[in-house]
Coordinates of N, CA and C and ligand atoms in Angstrom, one line a residue:
X25 N 40.2 103.8 77.0 CA 41.1 102.7 77.5 C 40.4 102.0 78.7
X26 N 40.4 100.8 78.7 CA 39.8 100.0 79.8 C 40.9 99.6 80.7
X27 N 40.8 100.0 82.0 CA 41.8 99.5 82.9 C 41.4 98.2 83.5
X28 N 42.3 97.3 83.6 CA 42.0 96.1 84.3 C 43.2 95.8 85.2
X29 N 42.8 95.1 86.3 CA 43.9 94.8 87.3 C 43.5 93.5 88.0
X30 N 44.4 92.8 88.6 CA 44.0 91.7 89.4 C 44.8 91.8 90.7
X31 N 44.6 90.9 91.6 CA 45.1 91.0 92.9 C 46.7 91.0 92.9
X32 N 47.2 90.5 91.8 CA 48.7 90.5 91.8 C 49.3 91.7 91.2
X33 N 48.4 92.6 90.6 CA 48.9 93.8 90.0 C 49.5 94.7 91.0
X34 N 50.7 95.2 90.8 CA 51.4 96.2 91.7 C 51.4 97.5 91.0
X35 N 51.0 98.5 91.7 CA 51.1 99.9 91.2 C 52.3 100.6 91.8
X36 N 53.1 101.1 90.9 CA 54.3 101.8 91.3 C 54.3 103.2 90.7
X37 N 54.6 104.2 91.5 CA 54.5 105.6 91.1 C 55.7 106.0 90.3
X38 N 56.6 105.1 90.0 CA 57.8 105.4 89.3 C 57.7 104.7 88.0
X39 N 57.8 105.3 86.8 CA 58.2 106.7 86.6 C 57.2 107.7 87.0
X40 N 57.7 108.9 87.3 CA 57.0 110.0 87.9 C 56.2 110.8 86.8
X41 N 55.1 110.1 86.3 CA 54.4 110.8 85.3 C 52.9 110.9 85.8
X42 N 52.2 111.8 85.1 CA 50.8 112.0 85.5 C 50.0 110.7 85.4
X43 N 50.2 110.0 84.3 CA 49.5 108.7 84.1 C 49.8 107.7 85.2
X44 N 51.1 107.6 85.5 CA 51.5 106.7 86.6 C 50.8 107.0 87.9
X45 N 50.7 108.3 88.2 CA 50.1 108.7 89.4 C 48.6 108.4 89.4
X46 N 47.9 108.7 88.3 CA 46.5 108.4 88.3 C 46.2 106.9 88.3
X47 N 47.1 106.1 87.7 CA 46.9 104.6 87.8 C 47.1 104.2 89.2
X48 N 48.1 104.7 89.8 CA 48.4 104.4 91.2 C 47.2 104.7 92.1
X49 N 46.6 105.9 91.9 CA 45.5 106.3 92.6 C 44.3 105.4 92.4
X50 N 44.1 105.0 91.1 CA 43.1 104.1 90.7 C 43.2 102.8 91.5
X51 N 44.5 102.3 91.4 CA 44.7 101.0 92.1 C 44.4 101.1 93.6
X52 N 44.8 102.2 94.2 CA 44.5 102.3 95.6 C 43.1 102.5 96.0
X53 N 42.3 103.0 95.0 CA 40.9 103.2 95.3 C 40.0 102.0 95.2
X54 N 40.5 101.0 94.5 CA 39.7 99.8 94.3 C 39.8 98.8 95.4
X55 N 38.7 98.3 95.8 CA 38.7 97.4 97.0 C 38.6 96.0 96.5
X56 N 39.4 95.2 97.2 CA 39.5 93.8 96.9 C 39.0 93.0 98.1
X57 N 38.3 91.9 97.9 CA 38.0 91.0 99.0 C 39.2 90.0 99.0
X58 N 40.1 90.2 100.0 CA 41.3 89.3 100.0 C 41.0 88.0 100.7
X59 N 39.8 87.6 100.8 CA 39.5 86.3 101.5 C 39.3 85.2 100.5
X60 N 39.4 85.5 99.2 CA 39.3 84.4 98.2 C 40.6 84.3 97.6
X61 N 41.0 83.0 97.3 CA 42.3 82.8 96.7 C 42.3 83.2 95.2
X62 N 41.1 83.1 94.5 CA 41.1 83.4 93.1 C 40.0 84.4 93.0
X63 N 40.3 85.6 93.0 CA 39.3 86.7 92.9 C 39.3 87.2 91.5
X64 N 38.1 87.2 90.9 CA 37.9 87.8 89.6 C 37.7 89.3 89.8
X65 N 38.6 90.1 89.2 CA 38.4 91.5 89.4 C 37.5 92.1 88.4
X66 N 36.4 92.7 88.9 CA 35.5 93.4 88.1 C 35.1 94.7 88.9
X67 N 35.4 95.8 88.4 CA 35.0 97.0 89.1 C 33.5 97.1 89.2
X68 N 33.0 97.5 90.4 CA 31.6 97.6 90.6 C 31.0 98.9 90.1
X69 N 31.1 99.2 88.8 CA 30.7 100.4 88.3 C 29.2 100.4 87.8
X70 N 28.5 99.3 88.2 CA 27.1 99.2 87.7 C 26.2 100.2 88.4
X71 N 25.3 100.7 87.7 CA 24.3 101.6 88.3 C 23.3 100.7 89.0
X72 N 23.2 100.8 90.4 CA 22.4 99.8 91.1 C 20.9 99.9 90.8
X73 N 20.5 101.1 90.3 CA 19.0 101.2 89.9 C 18.7 100.3 88.8
X74 N 19.7 99.7 88.1 CA 19.4 98.8 87.0 C 19.2 97.3 87.5
X75 N 19.5 97.1 88.8 CA 19.4 95.8 89.4 C 18.0 95.6 89.8
X76 N 17.3 94.6 89.2 CA 15.9 94.4 89.5 C 15.6 93.0 90.0
X77 N 16.5 92.0 89.8 CA 16.1 90.7 90.2 C 16.2 90.5 91.7
X78 N 15.1 90.0 92.3 CA 15.0 89.9 93.8 C 15.2 88.4 94.1
X79 N 16.1 88.2 95.1 CA 16.3 86.8 95.6 C 16.1 86.8 97.1
X80 N 15.8 85.6 97.6 CA 15.8 85.4 99.1 C 17.1 84.8 99.5
X81 N 17.2 84.6 100.8 CA 18.5 84.1 101.4 C 18.9 82.8 100.8
X82 N 17.9 81.9 100.7 CA 18.1 80.5 100.3 C 18.6 80.5 98.8
X83 N 17.9 81.4 98.0 CA 18.3 81.4 96.6 C 19.7 82.0 96.5
X84 N 20.0 83.0 97.3 CA 21.4 83.6 97.2 C 22.4 82.6 97.7
X85 N 22.1 81.9 98.7 CA 23.1 80.9 99.2 C 23.4 79.8 98.1
X86 N 22.3 79.4 97.4 CA 22.6 78.4 96.3 C 23.3 79.1 95.2
X87 N 23.2 80.3 94.9 CA 24.0 81.0 93.9 C 25.5 81.0 94.3
X88 N 25.7 81.1 95.6 CA 27.1 81.2 96.1 C 27.7 79.8 96.1
X89 N 26.9 78.7 96.2 CA 27.4 77.4 96.2 C 27.6 76.8 94.8
X90 N 26.8 77.3 93.9 CA 26.8 76.6 92.6 C 27.9 77.2 91.7
X91 N 28.5 76.3 90.9 CA 29.5 76.7 90.0 C 28.9 77.6 88.9
X92 N 29.5 78.7 88.6 CA 29.0 79.7 87.7 C 30.2 80.3 87.0
X93 N 29.9 80.8 85.8 CA 31.0 81.4 85.0 C 30.8 82.9 84.9
X94 N 29.7 83.4 85.3 CA 29.5 84.9 85.1 C 29.1 85.6 86.3
X95 N 29.5 86.9 86.3 CA 29.2 87.7 87.4 C 27.6 88.0 87.4
X96 N 27.0 87.8 88.6 CA 25.6 88.1 88.6 C 25.2 89.1 89.6
X97 N 24.2 89.9 89.3 CA 23.8 90.9 90.2 C 22.4 90.7 90.7
X98 N 22.0 91.1 91.9 CA 20.7 91.0 92.4 C 20.4 91.8 93.6
X99 N 19.2 91.7 94.1 CA 19.0 92.4 95.4 C 18.1 91.5 96.3
X100 N 18.2 91.7 97.5 CA 17.3 91.0 98.5 C 16.9 91.9 99.6
X101 N 15.7 91.6 100.2 CA 15.2 92.3 101.3 C 15.6 91.4 102.5
X102 N 16.4 91.9 103.4 CA 16.9 91.0 104.5 C 17.1 91.8 105.7
X103 N 17.1 91.1 106.9 CA 17.5 91.6 108.1 C 19.0 91.5 108.3
X104 N 19.6 92.6 108.8 CA 21.0 92.4 109.2 C 20.9 91.6 110.6
X105 N 21.3 90.3 110.6 CA 21.1 89.5 111.8 C 22.4 89.5 112.6
X106 N 23.5 90.1 112.0 CA 24.6 90.4 112.9 C 25.3 91.7 112.3
X107 N 25.6 92.6 113.2 CA 26.2 93.9 112.7 C 26.9 94.4 114.0
X108 N 28.1 93.8 114.2 CA 28.8 94.0 115.5 C 29.7 95.2 115.6
X109 N 29.1 96.4 115.3 CA 30.0 97.6 115.3 C 30.4 98.0 116.7
X110 N 29.7 97.5 117.7 CA 30.2 97.9 119.1 C 30.9 96.7 119.7
X111 N 31.4 95.8 118.9 CA 32.2 94.6 119.4 C 33.6 95.0 119.4
X112 N 34.5 94.0 119.6 CA 35.9 94.3 119.6 C 36.4 95.0 118.4
X113 N 37.3 95.9 118.5 CA 37.7 96.7 117.3 C 38.3 95.8 116.3
X114 N 38.9 94.7 116.7 CA 39.5 93.8 115.7 C 38.5 93.1 114.8
X115 N 37.2 93.2 115.2 CA 36.1 92.7 114.4 C 35.5 93.8 113.4
X116 N 36.0 95.0 113.6 CA 35.4 96.1 112.9 C 36.4 96.8 112.0
X117 N 37.7 96.8 112.4 CA 38.7 97.5 111.7 C 39.9 96.6 111.4
X118 N 40.6 96.9 110.4 CA 41.9 96.3 110.2 C 42.9 97.2 109.5
X119 N 44.2 96.9 109.7 CA 45.2 97.7 108.9 C 45.4 97.0 107.6
X120 N 45.5 97.8 106.6 CA 45.7 97.3 105.2 C 46.8 98.0 104.6
X121 N 47.4 97.3 103.6 CA 48.4 97.8 102.7 C 48.0 97.3 101.3
X122 N 47.9 98.1 100.3 CA 47.5 97.7 99.0 C 46.2 96.9 99.0
X123 N 45.3 97.2 99.9 CA 44.0 96.6 100.1 C 44.1 95.2 100.7
X124 N 45.3 94.7 101.0 CA 45.4 93.4 101.7 C 45.6 93.7 103.2
X125 N 45.0 92.8 104.0 CA 45.3 93.0 105.5 C 46.7 92.8 105.8
X126 N 47.1 93.5 106.9 CA 48.5 93.2 107.4 C 48.3 92.0 108.3
X127 N 49.3 91.2 108.3 CA 49.4 90.1 109.2 C 49.5 90.6 110.6
X128 N 48.5 90.2 111.5 CA 48.5 90.8 112.8 C 49.7 90.5 113.7
X129 N 50.4 89.4 113.4 CA 51.5 89.0 114.1 C 52.8 89.7 113.6
X130 N 53.0 89.7 112.3 CA 54.2 90.2 111.8 C 54.1 91.6 111.4
X131 N 52.9 92.1 111.2 CA 52.7 93.5 110.7 C 53.1 93.7 109.3
X132 N 53.3 92.6 108.5 CA 53.6 92.7 107.1 C 52.4 92.5 106.2
X133 N 52.5 93.0 105.0 CA 51.4 92.9 104.1 C 51.2 91.4 103.7
X134 N 49.9 91.0 103.7 CA 49.6 89.6 103.4 C 49.6 89.3 101.9
X135 N 49.8 90.3 101.1 CA 49.9 90.1 99.7 C 51.3 89.8 99.3
X136 N 51.5 88.5 98.9 CA 52.9 88.0 98.7 C 53.5 88.7 97.5
X137 N 52.7 89.3 96.7 CA 53.2 90.0 95.5 C 53.5 91.5 95.7
X138 N 53.2 91.9 96.9 CA 53.3 93.4 97.2 C 54.7 93.8 97.3
X139 N 55.0 94.9 96.6 CA 56.4 95.4 96.5 C 56.9 95.8 97.9
X140 N 55.9 96.1 98.8 CA 56.4 96.6 100.2 C 57.1 95.5 100.9
X141 N 56.7 94.2 100.7 CA 57.3 93.1 101.4 C 58.8 93.0 101.1
X142 N 59.2 93.4 99.9 CA 60.6 93.4 99.5 C 61.3 94.6 100.0
X143 N 60.6 95.8 99.9 CA 61.3 97.0 100.3 C 61.1 97.4 101.7
X144 N 60.4 96.6 102.5 CA 60.1 96.9 103.9 C 59.5 98.3 104.1
X145 N 58.5 98.6 103.3 CA 57.9 99.9 103.3 C 56.4 99.7 103.5
X146 N 56.0 98.7 104.3 CA 54.5 98.4 104.4 C 53.7 99.6 104.8
X147 N 52.7 99.9 104.0 CA 51.9 101.1 104.4 C 50.8 100.6 105.4
X148 N 50.4 101.4 106.3 CA 49.4 101.0 107.2 C 48.2 102.0 107.1
X149 N 47.1 101.5 106.6 CA 45.9 102.3 106.5 C 44.9 101.6 107.3
X150 N 44.3 102.3 108.2 CA 43.2 101.7 109.1 C 41.9 101.8 108.3
X151 N 41.3 100.7 108.1 CA 40.0 100.6 107.3 C 38.9 99.9 108.1
X152 N 37.7 100.1 107.8 CA 36.6 99.3 108.2 C 36.8 97.9 107.6
X153 N 36.5 96.9 108.3 CA 36.7 95.5 107.8 C 35.8 94.6 108.6
X154 N 34.5 94.6 108.2 CA 33.6 93.8 109.1 C 32.7 92.9 108.2
X155 N 32.1 92.0 108.9 CA 31.1 91.1 108.2 C 29.8 91.2 108.8
X156 N 28.8 91.0 108.0 CA 27.4 91.0 108.5 C 26.7 89.7 108.1
X157 N 25.6 89.3 108.7 CA 24.8 88.2 108.3 C 23.5 88.8 107.8
X158 N 23.0 88.2 106.7 CA 21.8 88.6 106.1 C 20.8 87.5 106.2
X159 N 19.6 87.8 106.8 CA 18.6 86.8 107.1 C 17.3 87.2 106.6
X160 N 16.5 86.2 106.2 CA 15.1 86.3 105.9 C 14.4 85.0 106.3
X161 N 13.1 84.9 106.0 CA 12.4 83.7 106.4 C 12.9 82.4 105.8
X162 N 13.8 82.5 104.8 CA 14.3 81.2 104.1 C 15.7 80.8 104.7
X163 N 16.3 81.7 105.4 CA 17.6 81.3 106.0 C 18.5 82.5 106.2
X164 N 19.8 82.2 106.3 CA 20.8 83.2 106.6 C 22.0 83.1 105.7
X165 N 22.5 84.2 105.2 CA 23.8 84.2 104.5 C 24.7 84.8 105.4
X166 N 25.6 84.0 106.0 CA 26.5 84.5 107.1 C 27.8 85.0 106.6
X167 N 28.5 85.9 107.4 CA 29.9 86.2 107.1 C 30.1 87.0 105.8
X168 N 29.1 87.9 105.5 CA 29.2 88.6 104.3 C 30.1 89.9 104.5
X169 N 31.1 90.0 103.7 CA 32.1 91.1 103.9 C 31.6 92.4 103.4
X170 N 31.7 93.4 104.3 CA 31.3 94.8 103.9 C 32.6 95.6 103.5
X171 N 32.5 96.3 102.4 CA 33.7 97.1 102.0 C 33.8 98.3 103.0
X172 N 35.0 98.8 103.0 CA 35.2 100.0 103.8 C 34.2 101.1 103.5
X173 N 34.0 101.4 102.2 CA 33.2 102.4 101.7 C 31.7 102.2 102.2
X174 N 31.3 101.0 102.1 CA 29.9 100.7 102.5 C 29.7 100.9 104.0
X175 N 30.6 100.4 104.8 CA 30.5 100.7 106.2 C 30.5 102.2 106.5
X176 N 31.3 102.9 105.9 CA 31.3 104.4 106.1 C 30.0 105.0 105.7
X177 N 29.4 104.5 104.6 CA 28.1 105.0 104.3 C 27.0 104.6 105.3
X178 N 27.0 103.4 105.8 CA 26.1 102.9 106.7 C 26.2 103.7 108.0
X179 N 27.4 103.9 108.5 CA 27.6 104.5 109.8 C 27.6 106.0 109.7
X180 N 27.8 106.5 108.5 CA 27.9 108.0 108.3 C 29.1 108.6 109.0
X181 N 30.2 107.8 109.1 CA 31.4 108.4 109.6 C 32.6 107.7 109.1
X182 N 33.7 108.4 109.2 CA 35.0 107.8 108.7 C 35.6 106.9 109.8
X183 N 36.7 106.2 109.5 CA 37.3 105.4 110.5 C 37.8 106.3 111.7
X184 N 38.4 107.5 111.3 CA 38.9 108.4 112.4 C 37.8 108.8 113.3
X185 N 36.6 109.2 112.7 CA 35.5 109.6 113.5 C 34.9 108.5 114.3
X186 N 34.9 107.3 113.8 CA 34.4 106.1 114.5 C 35.3 105.9 115.7
X187 N 36.6 106.1 115.6 CA 37.5 105.8 116.7 C 37.2 106.7 117.9
X188 N 36.6 107.9 117.6 CA 36.4 108.9 118.6 C 35.0 108.7 119.3
X189 N 34.2 107.8 118.7 CA 32.8 107.6 119.3 C 32.8 107.0 120.6
X190 N 32.0 107.4 121.5 CA 31.8 106.7 122.8 C 31.1 105.3 122.5
X191 N 31.3 104.4 123.4 CA 30.8 103.0 123.1 C 29.2 103.1 123.0
X192 N 28.6 103.9 123.8 CA 27.1 104.0 123.7 C 26.6 104.4 122.3
X193 N 27.4 105.3 121.7 CA 27.0 105.8 120.3 C 27.2 104.6 119.3
X194 N 28.2 103.8 119.5 CA 28.4 102.6 118.6 C 27.3 101.7 118.7
X195 N 26.8 101.5 120.0 CA 25.7 100.6 120.2 C 24.4 101.2 119.5
X196 N 24.2 102.5 119.6 CA 23.1 103.1 118.9 C 23.2 102.8 117.4
X197 N 24.4 103.0 116.9 CA 24.6 102.8 115.4 C 24.2 101.3 115.1
X198 N 24.6 100.4 116.0 CA 24.3 99.0 115.7 C 22.8 98.8 115.6
X199 N 22.1 99.3 116.6 CA 20.7 99.1 116.7 C 19.9 99.9 115.6
X200 N 20.6 100.8 115.0 CA 19.9 101.5 113.9 C 19.8 100.6 112.7
X201 N 20.6 99.5 112.6 CA 20.5 98.6 111.5 C 20.1 97.2 111.9
X202 N 20.6 96.8 113.1 CA 20.4 95.4 113.4 C 18.9 95.0 113.5
X203 N 18.6 94.0 112.9 CA 17.2 93.5 112.8 C 16.2 94.4 112.0
X204 N 16.8 95.4 111.3 CA 16.0 96.2 110.5 C 16.0 95.6 109.1
X205 N 14.8 95.7 108.4 CA 14.7 95.2 107.1 C 15.4 96.1 106.1
X206 N 16.4 95.5 105.4 CA 17.2 96.4 104.5 C 17.0 95.9 103.1
X207 N 17.3 96.8 102.2 CA 17.3 96.4 100.8 C 18.8 96.4 100.4
X208 N 19.2 95.2 100.0 CA 20.7 94.9 99.9 C 20.9 94.6 98.4
X209 N 21.8 95.4 97.8 CA 22.2 95.1 96.4 C 23.5 94.3 96.5
X210 N 23.6 93.2 95.6 CA 24.8 92.4 95.7 C 25.3 92.0 94.3
X211 N 26.5 91.5 94.4 CA 27.1 91.0 93.2 C 27.7 89.6 93.6
X212 N 27.6 88.6 92.7 CA 28.2 87.3 93.0 C 29.3 87.2 91.9
X213 N 30.5 87.0 92.4 CA 31.6 86.9 91.6 C 32.0 85.4 91.5
X214 N 32.1 84.8 90.3 CA 32.4 83.3 90.3 C 33.8 83.1 90.7
X215 N 34.0 81.9 91.4 CA 35.3 81.5 91.9 C 36.1 80.9 90.8
X216 N 35.5 80.6 89.7 CA 36.1 79.7 88.7 C 35.8 78.3 89.0
X217 N 36.7 77.4 88.7 CA 36.4 76.0 88.9 C 37.3 75.3 89.9
X218 N 37.7 76.1 90.9 CA 38.6 75.5 91.9 C 37.9 74.9 93.1
X219 N 36.6 74.8 93.0 CA 35.9 74.2 94.1 C 35.5 75.2 95.2
X220 N 36.1 76.4 95.2 CA 35.7 77.3 96.2 C 34.3 77.9 96.0
X221 N 33.7 78.5 97.0 CA 32.5 79.1 96.8 C 32.7 80.4 96.0
X222 N 31.6 80.9 95.4 CA 31.6 82.2 94.7 C 31.7 83.2 95.8
X223 N 32.1 84.4 95.4 CA 32.3 85.5 96.4 C 31.1 86.5 96.3
X224 N 30.6 86.8 97.5 CA 29.5 87.7 97.5 C 30.0 89.1 97.9
X225 N 29.7 90.1 97.1 CA 30.1 91.5 97.4 C 28.8 92.3 97.6
X226 N 28.7 93.0 98.6 CA 27.5 93.9 98.8 C 27.8 95.2 98.1
X227 N 26.9 95.7 97.3 CA 27.2 97.0 96.6 C 26.5 98.1 97.3
X228 N 25.4 97.9 97.9 CA 24.7 99.0 98.6 C 23.7 98.3 99.6
X229 N 23.4 99.0 100.7 CA 22.5 98.5 101.7 C 21.8 99.8 102.3
X230 N 20.5 99.7 102.2 CA 19.7 100.8 102.7 C 18.5 100.3 103.4
X231 N 17.9 101.1 104.3 CA 16.6 100.6 104.9 C 15.5 100.5 103.9
X232 N 14.8 99.3 104.0 CA 13.8 99.0 102.9 C 12.5 99.7 103.2
X233 N 11.8 100.1 102.1 CA 10.5 100.6 102.2 C 9.5 99.5 102.4
X234 N 8.7 99.5 103.6 CA 7.9 98.3 103.9 C 6.9 97.9 102.8
X235 N 6.4 98.9 102.0 CA 5.6 98.6 100.9 C 6.3 97.8 99.8
X236 N 7.5 98.2 99.6 CA 8.3 97.4 98.6 C 8.6 96.0 99.1
X237 N 8.9 95.9 100.4 CA 9.1 94.6 100.9 C 7.9 93.7 100.7
X238 N 6.7 94.3 101.0 CA 5.5 93.5 100.9 C 5.2 93.1 99.5
X239 N 5.5 94.0 98.5 CA 5.2 93.7 97.1 C 6.2 92.6 96.6
X240 N 7.3 92.5 97.2 CA 8.3 91.5 96.7 C 8.4 90.3 97.5
X241 N 7.5 90.1 98.5 CA 7.6 89.0 99.4 C 7.2 87.7 98.7
X242 N 8.1 86.7 98.8 CA 7.9 85.4 98.2 C 8.0 84.4 99.3
X243 N 7.1 83.4 99.4 CA 7.1 82.5 100.4 C 8.3 81.6 100.3
X244 N 8.7 81.2 99.1 CA 9.9 80.3 99.0 C 10.9 81.0 98.0
Ligands
ZN26 ZN1 50.9 95.6 100.4

């Protein structure tokens, strides 16, 4: 069976069956970028070792701007030109319910279809929620959203552990990636034809092997 869901799908654990619980868990485990109005849901279950197409920042930006109908995958070698993990906590963390941010003023789920807004049972889960900029010699792709899981992998700690870190350690973590050449795997999700930009999702980010960077270097 293929499970599909979209941002309006609500998972409810009632009736109390094994299937309902696993579907609920599945729904909770999937991350959405709630910054796009029309998000095409496709689970990122691709094996990243199969992603071979290399792009530079200018090429990736034009992919984001151009109308497209299909999900595309690629990788780029880029510097993280902003990685503000030692900045204000509001730039690093956010409370979420059903993967949507809570409105900071009202404390309510920003998903208008969320059952919690009717039942007044908004869940509050603190998650990593930050953006990075990816730069190379052709330009910068700014404001790229990092999923909670990817930030956890990069920092090597959970949100709870991060909250306990002294500021100096956060700054160390920042400089362990900032301005380092990274190999970044990405997915571009088409926006459809509503005029919005396509959505960029980062699938993985690791420090790049200098030899591999050299072999893949393109002037334009
Ligand atoms: Zn919600």
